[in-house]
Amino acid sequence: MTTTLVLEPTNDSDLHLLLSLAQRLGVKATASPAAKLSLEERERRFLALFGSWQSDESGDELNKC
């Protein structure tokens, strides 16, 4: 089973540390530059996701847990 874990280091030093740790653990690590999205695109993606949750339980029922 493949699982993807997204880490967002704030500087190159942290990136290299995370890549080194992955290598020591023997797990595959791939680094790719973060996409630069406009504010409008981020809002569009958020709103597309916002109403997508579907469940038999209401929000109030989920909030009780």
mmCIF file of C-alpha atoms in Angstrom:
data_model
loop_
_atom_site.group_PDB
_atom_site.id
_atom_site.type_symbol
_atom_site.label_atom_id
_atom_site.label_comp_id
_atom_site.label_asym_id
_atom_site.label_seq_id
_atom_site.Cartn_x
_atom_site.Cartn_y
_atom_site.Cartn_z
ATOM 1 C CA MET A 1 0.000 0.000 0.000
ATOM 2 C CA THR A 2 1.384 3.380 -1.003
ATOM 3 C CA THR A 3 0.722 6.366 1.221
ATOM 4 C CA THR A 4 1.626 9.914 0.304
ATOM 5 C CA LEU A 5 2.802 12.256 3.041
ATOM 6 C CA VAL A 6 3.125 15.948 2.208
ATOM 7 C CA LEU A 7 5.604 17.973 4.244
ATOM 8 C CA GLU A 8 6.156 21.666 3.590
ATOM 9 C CA PRO A 9 9.550 22.766 4.897
ATOM 10 C CA THR A 10 10.030 26.497 5.200
ATOM 11 C CA ASN A 11 13.695 26.529 4.149
ATOM 12 C CA ASP A 12 16.321 24.496 2.278
ATOM 13 C CA SER A 13 17.961 23.298 5.473
ATOM 14 C CA ASP A 14 14.740 21.677 6.678
ATOM 15 C CA LEU A 15 14.164 20.170 3.231
ATOM 16 C CA HIS A 16 17.595 18.525 3.233
ATOM 17 C CA LEU A 17 17.055 17.289 6.791
ATOM 18 C CA LEU A 18 13.741 15.660 5.826
ATOM 19 C CA LEU A 19 15.238 14.082 2.709
ATOM 20 C CA SER A 20 18.150 12.718 4.747
ATOM 21 C CA LEU A 21 15.762 11.271 7.301
ATOM 22 C CA ALA A 22 13.744 9.573 4.573
ATOM 23 C CA GLN A 23 16.930 8.072 3.163
ATOM 24 C CA ARG A 24 17.971 6.782 6.606
ATOM 25 C CA LEU A 25 14.536 5.214 7.062
ATOM 26 C CA GLY A 26 14.751 3.607 3.637
ATOM 27 C CA VAL A 27 11.623 5.248 2.265
ATOM 28 C CA LYS A 28 11.230 6.843 -1.136
ATOM 29 C CA ALA A 29 11.230 10.634 -0.990
ATOM 30 C CA THR A 30 10.481 12.975 -3.856
ATOM 31 C CA ALA A 31 10.847 16.743 -3.672
ATOM 32 C CA SER A 32 9.022 19.020 -6.059
ATOM 33 C CA PRO A 33 8.541 22.781 -5.983
ATOM 34 C CA ALA A 34 5.267 24.038 -4.567
ATOM 35 C CA ALA A 35 2.798 25.393 -7.073
ATOM 36 C CA LYS A 36 2.199 29.123 -6.915
ATOM 37 C CA LEU A 37 -1.560 29.608 -7.025
ATOM 38 C CA SER A 38 -3.327 32.908 -7.252
ATOM 39 C CA LEU A 39 -5.666 33.940 -4.469
ATOM 40 C CA GLU A 40 -8.599 33.476 -6.840
ATOM 41 C CA GLU A 41 -7.523 29.899 -7.675
ATOM 42 C CA ARG A 42 -7.042 29.019 -3.988
ATOM 43 C CA GLU A 43 -10.508 30.395 -3.196
ATOM 44 C CA ARG A 44 -12.029 28.485 -6.127
ATOM 45 C CA ARG A 45 -10.445 25.222 -4.947
ATOM 46 C CA PHE A 46 -11.552 25.827 -1.364
ATOM 47 C CA LEU A 47 -15.133 26.513 -2.400
ATOM 48 C CA ALA A 48 -15.145 23.411 -4.634
ATOM 49 C CA LEU A 49 -14.092 21.321 -1.628
ATOM 50 C CA PHE A 50 -16.243 23.146 0.921
ATOM 51 C CA GLY A 51 -19.571 21.493 0.051
ATOM 52 C CA SER A 52 -18.225 18.107 -1.004
ATOM 53 C CA TRP A 53 -18.494 16.260 2.347
ATOM 54 C CA GLN A 54 -21.321 13.753 2.386
ATOM 55 C CA SER A 55 -22.426 11.740 5.397
ATOM 56 C CA ASP A 56 -25.512 10.184 6.931
ATOM 57 C CA GLU A 57 -24.711 12.111 10.113
ATOM 58 C CA SER A 58 -25.446 15.798 10.469
ATOM 59 C CA GLY A 59 -22.777 18.301 11.446
ATOM 60 C CA ASP A 60 -24.301 18.517 14.934
ATOM 61 C CA GLU A 61 -24.079 14.728 15.364
ATOM 62 C CA LEU A 62 -20.444 14.702 14.292
ATOM 63 C CA ASN A 63 -19.697 17.616 16.621
ATOM 64 C CA LYS A 64 -20.897 15.629 19.673
ATOM 65 C CA CYS A 65 -18.087 13.039 19.340
#
